[in-house]
Short mmCIF file of C-alpha atoms in Angstrom, two decimals:
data_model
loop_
_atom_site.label_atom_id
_atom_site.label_comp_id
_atom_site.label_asym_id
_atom_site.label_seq_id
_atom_site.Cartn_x
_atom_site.Cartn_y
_atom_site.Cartn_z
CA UNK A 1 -7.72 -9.77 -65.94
CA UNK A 2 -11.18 -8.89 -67.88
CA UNK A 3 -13.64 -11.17 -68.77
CA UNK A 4 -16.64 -10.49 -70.86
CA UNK A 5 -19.66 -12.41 -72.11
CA UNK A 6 -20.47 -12.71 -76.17
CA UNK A 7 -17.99 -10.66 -76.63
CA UNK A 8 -17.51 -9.24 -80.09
CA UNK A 9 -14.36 -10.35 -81.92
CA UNK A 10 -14.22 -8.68 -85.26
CA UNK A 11 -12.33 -5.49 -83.65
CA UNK A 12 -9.60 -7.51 -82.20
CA UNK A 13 -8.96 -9.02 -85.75
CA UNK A 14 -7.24 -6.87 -88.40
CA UNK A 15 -10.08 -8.31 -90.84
CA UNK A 16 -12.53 -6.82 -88.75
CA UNK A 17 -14.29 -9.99 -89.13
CA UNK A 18 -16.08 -12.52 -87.48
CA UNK A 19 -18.80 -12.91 -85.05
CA UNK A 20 -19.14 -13.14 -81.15
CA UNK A 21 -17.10 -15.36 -78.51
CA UNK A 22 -18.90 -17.14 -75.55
CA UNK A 23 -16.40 -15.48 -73.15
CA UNK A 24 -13.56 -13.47 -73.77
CA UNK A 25 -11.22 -13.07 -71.42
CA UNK A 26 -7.89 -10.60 -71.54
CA UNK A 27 -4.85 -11.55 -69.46
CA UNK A 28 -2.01 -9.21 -68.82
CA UNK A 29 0.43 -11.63 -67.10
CA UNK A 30 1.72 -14.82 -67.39
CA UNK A 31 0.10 -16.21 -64.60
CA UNK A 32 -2.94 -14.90 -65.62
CA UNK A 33 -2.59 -16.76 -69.22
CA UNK A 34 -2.12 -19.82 -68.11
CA UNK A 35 -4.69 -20.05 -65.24
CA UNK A 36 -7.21 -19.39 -68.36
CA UNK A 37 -5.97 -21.99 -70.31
CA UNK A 38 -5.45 -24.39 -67.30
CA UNK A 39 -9.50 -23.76 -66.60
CA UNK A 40 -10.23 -23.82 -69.69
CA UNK A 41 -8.75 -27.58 -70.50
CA UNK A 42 -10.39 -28.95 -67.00
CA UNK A 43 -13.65 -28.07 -67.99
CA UNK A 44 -13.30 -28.97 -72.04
CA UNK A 45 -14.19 -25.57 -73.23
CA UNK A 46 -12.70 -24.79 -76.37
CA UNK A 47 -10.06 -22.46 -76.61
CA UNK A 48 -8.92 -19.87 -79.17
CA UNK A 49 -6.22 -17.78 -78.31
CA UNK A 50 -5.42 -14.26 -80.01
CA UNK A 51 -2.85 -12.09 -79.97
CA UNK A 52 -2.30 -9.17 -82.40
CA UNK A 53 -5.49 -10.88 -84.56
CA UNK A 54 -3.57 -9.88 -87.46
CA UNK A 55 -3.68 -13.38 -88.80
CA UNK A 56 -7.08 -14.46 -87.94
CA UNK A 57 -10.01 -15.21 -90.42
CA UNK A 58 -13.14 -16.04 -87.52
CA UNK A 59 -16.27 -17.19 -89.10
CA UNK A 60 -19.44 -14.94 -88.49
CA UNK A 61 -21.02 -17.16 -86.18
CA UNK A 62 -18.25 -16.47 -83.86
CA UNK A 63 -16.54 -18.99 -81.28
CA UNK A 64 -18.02 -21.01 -78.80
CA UNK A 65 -15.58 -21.80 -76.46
CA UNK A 66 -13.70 -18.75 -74.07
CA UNK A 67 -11.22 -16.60 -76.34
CA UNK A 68 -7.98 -15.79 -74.77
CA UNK A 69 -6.52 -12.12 -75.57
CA UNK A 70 -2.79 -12.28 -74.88
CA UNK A 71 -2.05 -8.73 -73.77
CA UNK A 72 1.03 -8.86 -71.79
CA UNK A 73 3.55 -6.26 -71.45
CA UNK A 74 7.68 -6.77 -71.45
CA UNK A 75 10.50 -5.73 -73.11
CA UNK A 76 13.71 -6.67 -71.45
CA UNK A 77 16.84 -5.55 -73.40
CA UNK A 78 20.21 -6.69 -71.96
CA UNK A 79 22.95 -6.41 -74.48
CA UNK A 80 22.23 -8.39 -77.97
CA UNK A 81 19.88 -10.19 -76.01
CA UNK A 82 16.32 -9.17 -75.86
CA UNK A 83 12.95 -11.23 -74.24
CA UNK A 84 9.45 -9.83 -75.50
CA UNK A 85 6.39 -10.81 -73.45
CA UNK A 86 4.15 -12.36 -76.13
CA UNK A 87 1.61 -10.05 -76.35
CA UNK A 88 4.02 -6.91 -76.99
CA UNK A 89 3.62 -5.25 -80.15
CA UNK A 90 5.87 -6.43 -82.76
CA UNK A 91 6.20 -3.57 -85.01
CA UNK A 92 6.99 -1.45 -81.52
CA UNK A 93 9.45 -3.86 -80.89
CA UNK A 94 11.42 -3.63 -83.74
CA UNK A 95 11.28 -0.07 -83.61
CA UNK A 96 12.65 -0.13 -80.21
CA UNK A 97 15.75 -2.60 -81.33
CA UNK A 98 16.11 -0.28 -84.18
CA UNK A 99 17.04 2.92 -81.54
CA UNK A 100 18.80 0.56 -79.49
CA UNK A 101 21.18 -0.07 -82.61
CA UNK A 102 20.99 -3.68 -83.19
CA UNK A 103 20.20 -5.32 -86.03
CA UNK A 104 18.41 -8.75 -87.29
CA UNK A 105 14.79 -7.46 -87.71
CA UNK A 106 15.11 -4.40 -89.02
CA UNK A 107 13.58 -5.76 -92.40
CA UNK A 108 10.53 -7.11 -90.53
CA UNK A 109 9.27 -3.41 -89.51
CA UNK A 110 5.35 -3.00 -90.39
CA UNK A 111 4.20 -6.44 -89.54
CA UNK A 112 1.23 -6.57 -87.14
CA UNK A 113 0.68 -8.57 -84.87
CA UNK A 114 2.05 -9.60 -81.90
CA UNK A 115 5.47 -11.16 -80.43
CA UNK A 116 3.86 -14.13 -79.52
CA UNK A 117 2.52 -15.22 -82.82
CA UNK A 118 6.45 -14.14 -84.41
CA UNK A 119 7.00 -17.83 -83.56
CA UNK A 120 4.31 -19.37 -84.33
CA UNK A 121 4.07 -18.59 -88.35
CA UNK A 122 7.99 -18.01 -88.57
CA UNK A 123 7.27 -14.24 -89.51
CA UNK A 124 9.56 -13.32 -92.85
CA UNK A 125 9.48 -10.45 -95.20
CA UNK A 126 12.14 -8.62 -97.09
CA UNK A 127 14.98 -11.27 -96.56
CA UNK A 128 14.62 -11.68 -92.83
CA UNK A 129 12.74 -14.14 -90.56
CA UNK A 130 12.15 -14.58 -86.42
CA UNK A 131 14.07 -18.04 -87.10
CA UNK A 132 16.97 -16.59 -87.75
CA UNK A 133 17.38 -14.43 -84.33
CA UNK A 134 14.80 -16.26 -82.07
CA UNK A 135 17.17 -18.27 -79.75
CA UNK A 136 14.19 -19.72 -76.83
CA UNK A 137 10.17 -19.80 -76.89
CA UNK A 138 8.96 -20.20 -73.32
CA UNK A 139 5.61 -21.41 -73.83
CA UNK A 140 2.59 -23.16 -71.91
CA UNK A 141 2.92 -26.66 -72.81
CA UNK A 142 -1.00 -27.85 -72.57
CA UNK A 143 -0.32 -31.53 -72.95
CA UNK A 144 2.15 -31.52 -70.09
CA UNK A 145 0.53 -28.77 -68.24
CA UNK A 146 3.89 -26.81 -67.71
CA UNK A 147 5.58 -24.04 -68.60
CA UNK A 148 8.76 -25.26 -71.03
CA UNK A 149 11.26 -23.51 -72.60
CA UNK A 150 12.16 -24.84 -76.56
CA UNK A 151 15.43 -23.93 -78.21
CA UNK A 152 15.44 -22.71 -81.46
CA UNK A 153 16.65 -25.65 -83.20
CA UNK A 154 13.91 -27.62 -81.43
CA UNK A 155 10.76 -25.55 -83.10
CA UNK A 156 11.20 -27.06 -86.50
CA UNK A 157 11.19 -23.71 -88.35
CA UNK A 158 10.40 -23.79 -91.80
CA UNK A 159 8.95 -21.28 -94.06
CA UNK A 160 6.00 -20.05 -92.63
CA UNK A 161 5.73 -22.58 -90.48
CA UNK A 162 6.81 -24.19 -87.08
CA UNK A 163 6.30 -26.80 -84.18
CA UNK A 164 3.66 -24.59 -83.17
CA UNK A 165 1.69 -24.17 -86.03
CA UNK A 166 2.46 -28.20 -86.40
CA UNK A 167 -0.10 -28.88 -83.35
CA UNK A 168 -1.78 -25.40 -82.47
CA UNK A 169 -3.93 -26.90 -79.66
CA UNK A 170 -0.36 -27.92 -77.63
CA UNK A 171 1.64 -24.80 -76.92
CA UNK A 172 0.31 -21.25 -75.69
CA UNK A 173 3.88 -18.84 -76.12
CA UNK A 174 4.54 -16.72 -73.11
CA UNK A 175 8.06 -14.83 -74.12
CA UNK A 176 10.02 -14.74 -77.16
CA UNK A 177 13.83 -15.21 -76.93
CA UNK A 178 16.07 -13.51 -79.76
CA UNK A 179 20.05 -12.78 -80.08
CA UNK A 180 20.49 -9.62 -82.43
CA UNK A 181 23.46 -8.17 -83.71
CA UNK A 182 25.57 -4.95 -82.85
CA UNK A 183 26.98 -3.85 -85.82
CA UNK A 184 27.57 -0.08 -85.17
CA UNK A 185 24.42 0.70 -86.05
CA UNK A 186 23.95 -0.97 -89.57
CA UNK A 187 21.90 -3.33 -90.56
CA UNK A 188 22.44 -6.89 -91.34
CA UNK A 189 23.41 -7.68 -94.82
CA UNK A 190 20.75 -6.69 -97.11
CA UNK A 191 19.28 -9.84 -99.01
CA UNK A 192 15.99 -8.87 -100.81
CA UNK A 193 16.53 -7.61 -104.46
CA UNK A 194 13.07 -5.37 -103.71
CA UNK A 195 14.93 -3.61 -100.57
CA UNK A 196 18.38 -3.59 -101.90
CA UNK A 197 17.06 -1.64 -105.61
CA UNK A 198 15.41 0.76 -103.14
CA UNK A 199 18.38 1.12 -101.12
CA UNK A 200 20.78 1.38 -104.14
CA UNK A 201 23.01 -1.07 -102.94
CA UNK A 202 23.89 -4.62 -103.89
CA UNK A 203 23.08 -7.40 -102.30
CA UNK A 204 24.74 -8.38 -98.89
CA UNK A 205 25.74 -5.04 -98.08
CA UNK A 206 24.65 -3.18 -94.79
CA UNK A 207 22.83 -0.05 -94.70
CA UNK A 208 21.74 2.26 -91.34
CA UNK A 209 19.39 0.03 -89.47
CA UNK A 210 17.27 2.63 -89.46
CA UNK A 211 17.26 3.34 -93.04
CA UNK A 212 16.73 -0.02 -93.62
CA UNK A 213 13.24 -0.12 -91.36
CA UNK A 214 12.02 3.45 -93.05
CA UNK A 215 12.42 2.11 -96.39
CA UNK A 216 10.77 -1.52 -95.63
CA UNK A 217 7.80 0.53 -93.91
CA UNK A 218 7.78 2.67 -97.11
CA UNK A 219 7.60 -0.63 -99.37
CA UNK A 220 4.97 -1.83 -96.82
CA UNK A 221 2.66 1.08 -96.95
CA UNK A 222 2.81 1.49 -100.98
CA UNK A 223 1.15 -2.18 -100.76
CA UNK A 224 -1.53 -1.67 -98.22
CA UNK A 225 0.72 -4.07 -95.82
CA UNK A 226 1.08 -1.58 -93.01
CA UNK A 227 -2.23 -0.65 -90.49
CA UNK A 228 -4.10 2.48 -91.39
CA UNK A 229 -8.25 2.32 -90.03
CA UNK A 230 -8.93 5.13 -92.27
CA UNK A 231 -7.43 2.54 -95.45
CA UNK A 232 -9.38 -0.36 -96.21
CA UNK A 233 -6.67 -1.57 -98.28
CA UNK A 234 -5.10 -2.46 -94.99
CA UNK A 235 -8.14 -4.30 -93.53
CA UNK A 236 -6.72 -7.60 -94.01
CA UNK A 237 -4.42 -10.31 -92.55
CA UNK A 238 -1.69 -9.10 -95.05
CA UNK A 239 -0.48 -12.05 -97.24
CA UNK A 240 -3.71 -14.03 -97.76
CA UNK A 241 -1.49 -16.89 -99.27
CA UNK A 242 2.06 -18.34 -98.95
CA UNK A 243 3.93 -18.94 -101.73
CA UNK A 244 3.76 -22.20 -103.46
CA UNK A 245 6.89 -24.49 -102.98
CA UNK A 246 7.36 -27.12 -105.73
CA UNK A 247 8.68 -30.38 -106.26
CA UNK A 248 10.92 -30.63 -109.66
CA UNK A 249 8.08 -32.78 -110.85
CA UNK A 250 5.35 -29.80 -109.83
CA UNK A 251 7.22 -27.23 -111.28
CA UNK A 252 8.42 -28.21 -114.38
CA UNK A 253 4.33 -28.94 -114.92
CA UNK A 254 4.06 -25.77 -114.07
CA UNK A 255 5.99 -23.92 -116.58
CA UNK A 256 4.76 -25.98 -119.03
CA UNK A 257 0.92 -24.57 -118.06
CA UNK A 258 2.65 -21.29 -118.14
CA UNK A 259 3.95 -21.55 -121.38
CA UNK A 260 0.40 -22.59 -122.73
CA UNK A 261 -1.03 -20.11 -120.81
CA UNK A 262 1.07 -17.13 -121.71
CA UNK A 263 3.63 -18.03 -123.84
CA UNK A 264 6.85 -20.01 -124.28
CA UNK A 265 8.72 -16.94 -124.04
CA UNK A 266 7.47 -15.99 -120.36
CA UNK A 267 9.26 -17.21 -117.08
CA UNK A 268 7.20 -17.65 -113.87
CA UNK A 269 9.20 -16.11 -110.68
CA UNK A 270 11.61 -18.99 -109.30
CA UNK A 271 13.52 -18.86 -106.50
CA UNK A 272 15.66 -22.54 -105.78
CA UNK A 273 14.86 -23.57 -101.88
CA UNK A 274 17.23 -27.03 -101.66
CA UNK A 275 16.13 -30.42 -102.24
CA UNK A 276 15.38 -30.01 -105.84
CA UNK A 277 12.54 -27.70 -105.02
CA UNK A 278 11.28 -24.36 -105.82
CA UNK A 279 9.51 -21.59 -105.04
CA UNK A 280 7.22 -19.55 -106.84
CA UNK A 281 5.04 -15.75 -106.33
CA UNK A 282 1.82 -16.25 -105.01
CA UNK A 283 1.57 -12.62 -106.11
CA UNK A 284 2.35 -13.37 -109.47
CA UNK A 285 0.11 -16.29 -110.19
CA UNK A 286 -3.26 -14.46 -108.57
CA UNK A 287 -1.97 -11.47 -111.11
CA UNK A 288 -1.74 -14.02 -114.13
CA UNK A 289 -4.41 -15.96 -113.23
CA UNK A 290 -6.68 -12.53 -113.82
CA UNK A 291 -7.00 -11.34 -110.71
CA UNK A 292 -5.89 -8.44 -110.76
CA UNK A 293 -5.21 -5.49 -107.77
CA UNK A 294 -9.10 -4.29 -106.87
CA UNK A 295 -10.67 -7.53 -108.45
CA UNK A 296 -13.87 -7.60 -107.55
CA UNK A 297 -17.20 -6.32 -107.01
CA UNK A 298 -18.61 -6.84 -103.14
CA UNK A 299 -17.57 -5.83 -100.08
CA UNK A 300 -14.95 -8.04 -100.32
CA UNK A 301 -12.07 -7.47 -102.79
CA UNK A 302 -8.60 -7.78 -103.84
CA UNK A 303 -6.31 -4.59 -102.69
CA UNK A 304 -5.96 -2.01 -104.97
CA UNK A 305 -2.27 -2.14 -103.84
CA UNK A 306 -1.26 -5.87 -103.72
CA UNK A 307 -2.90 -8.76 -105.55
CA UNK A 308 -1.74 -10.71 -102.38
CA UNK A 309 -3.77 -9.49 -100.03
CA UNK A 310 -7.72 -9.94 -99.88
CA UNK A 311 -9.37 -7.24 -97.87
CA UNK A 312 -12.63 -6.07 -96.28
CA UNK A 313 -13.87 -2.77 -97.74
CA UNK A 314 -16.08 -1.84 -94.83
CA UNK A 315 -19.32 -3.87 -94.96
CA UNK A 316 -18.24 -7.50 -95.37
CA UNK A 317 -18.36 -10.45 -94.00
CA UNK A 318 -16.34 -13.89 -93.48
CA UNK A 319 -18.73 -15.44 -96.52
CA UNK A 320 -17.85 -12.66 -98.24
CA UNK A 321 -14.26 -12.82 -97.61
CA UNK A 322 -13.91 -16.83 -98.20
CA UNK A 323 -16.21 -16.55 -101.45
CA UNK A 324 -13.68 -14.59 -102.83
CA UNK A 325 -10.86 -16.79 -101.55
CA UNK A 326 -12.09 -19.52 -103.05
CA UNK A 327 -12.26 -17.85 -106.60
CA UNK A 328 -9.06 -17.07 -106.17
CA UNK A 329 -7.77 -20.57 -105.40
CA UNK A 330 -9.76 -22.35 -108.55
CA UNK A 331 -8.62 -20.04 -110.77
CA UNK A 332 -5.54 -20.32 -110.13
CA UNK A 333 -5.68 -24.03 -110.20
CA UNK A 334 -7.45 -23.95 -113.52
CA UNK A 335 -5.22 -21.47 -114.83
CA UNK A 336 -1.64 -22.98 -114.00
CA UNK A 337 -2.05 -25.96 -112.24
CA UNK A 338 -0.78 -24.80 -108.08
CA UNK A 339 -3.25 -25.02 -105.30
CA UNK A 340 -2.96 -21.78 -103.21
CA UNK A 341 -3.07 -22.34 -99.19
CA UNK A 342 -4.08 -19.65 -97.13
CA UNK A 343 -1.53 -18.24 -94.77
CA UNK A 344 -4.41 -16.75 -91.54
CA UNK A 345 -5.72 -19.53 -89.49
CA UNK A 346 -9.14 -20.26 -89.97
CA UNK A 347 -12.01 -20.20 -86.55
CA UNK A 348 -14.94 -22.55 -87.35
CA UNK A 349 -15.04 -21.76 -91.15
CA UNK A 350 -12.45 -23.36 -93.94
CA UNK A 351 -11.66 -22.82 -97.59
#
């Protein structure tokens, strides 16, 4: 275990953002986590916990409390099943499931971070999410200081969102439970109209599982989503926002701003989500809101690649990032009526 004294953060974040910690300390076993949280909580010091740091917006004054760098090692492959230590790389991961021959998150190659945090935000992209394979979360339970195992059905997964994210200060994940599929090879049925056009197959076919990770890294990487240091298009937390879910009330105000906005002809993306509500592109309403891919002027900016994604061009800062967030948010709100949230968690700064 290393500890270190105002430590800087910004390289363990993705951002590359974000000033100094009090103490940083990085644990490489289990025991070692929660010992650091267990101190931590005796003595009231706050605690911020980071994995990956791919979804982590830290303000430039830094933390003052001890930061917690899960970096703990463990794949453990037996069958379908398969437990990652929290702090194992998650695109790594996937590869390695992908070799293995199993499918279930083969559409979910590219996305940094770490196990741990998988959980946590209920990582989707291209038609797959950790709910749908994650079976247990063993986890640190702070409030009953014990470890605890939660079952799947028990972590309230939702999109984008969990028990954990529901109260962040209770639960510290250890280990990462998930049931995958053998399916000779292939991948699971194919859901995302982006992946299957690319693929040239229809929807709810199966492809190689391996094709299907190449061409959801290629997708990736032609919108700045996967890591590159020497592309600053990539120096961000990915998706800055999630996309808006709307009650039949919301939405059908909605399309009527659109209609004003751009014309009666012109349908917003919709995509029906149960209970009479729907989704909409985040993507889309930055776009048609006028901010388009590169918007802006500072060191902060939109990506040249994806209007979804805010990113750090070298020399910025948190200001500068959340100055540009904000823009973002009331013009879209003046423009069509949908308050944007922001999908990284926030460290001692807000929108």
């Amino acid at each position: 275990m290393q500890e270190l004294h105002d430590a800087p953060l910004a390289p363990l974040t993705t951002f590359r953002l974000g000033g100094p910690a009090t103490r940083l300390v990085t644990a490489t076993t289990d025991d070692e986590v929660i010992a650091t949280v267990r101190e931590a909580d005796a003595a009231g010091t706050p605690l911020l916990v980071i994995g990956g740091g791919s979804n982590l917006v830290i303000g430039d004054k830094g933390f003052d409390g001890t930061a917690l760098r899960i970096a703990t090692t463990g794949f453990d492959l037996d069958g379908t099943s398969l437990e990652l230590a929290a702090g194992e790389v998650w695109t790594d991961a996937v590869a390695r499931t992908v070799e293995a021959g199993l499918a279930g998150v083969e559409c979910l190659a590219g996305i940094p971070g770490s196990a741990g945090a998988t959980p946590i935000q209920n990582v989707g992209a291209y038609g797959q999410e950790v709910s749908g394979v994650i079976t247990e979360v063993v986890a640190y339970d702070r409030r009953a200081g014990e470890t605890v195992t939660i079952l799947a059905a028990e972590c309230d997964f939702s999109y984008r969102h969990s028990r954990f994210k529901q109260h962040p200060d209770r639960f510290v994940v250890l280990r990462v439970r998930l049931a995958l599929e053998d399916a000779d090879g292939m991948s699971a049925p194919i859901k995302y109209p982006e992946t299957a056009r690319t693929l040239g197959v229809e929807a709810g076919e199966r492809v190689p599982a391996a094709v299907a990770r190449e061409t959801v890294l290629k997708l990736r990487a032609g919108k700045g989503m996967v890591l590159d240091p020497e592309d600053h298009d990539t120096w961000s937390a990915g998706s800055f926002f999630t996309n808006p879910i709307l009650t039949a009330e919301e939405y059908a105000a909605f399309v009527a701003r659109v209609g004003e906005r751009l014309g009666a002809d012109v349908a917003p993306p919709a995509f029906p989500v149960g209970d009479g509500r729907t989704k909409t592109s985040a993507a889309w309403l930055i776009d048609k809101a006028g901010f388009t891919k590169g918007y802006g002027s500072g060191p902060a900016r939109i990506s040249t690649k994806h209007t979804l994604a805010l990113t750090n061009r070298g020399e910025a800062t948190t200001e500068d990032l959340l100055a540009l967030a904000r823009e973002v948010v009331g013009g879209v709100r003046e423009a069509f009526g949908v308050t944007l949230v922001n999908e990284p968690v926030t460290v001692g700064v807000s929108l």
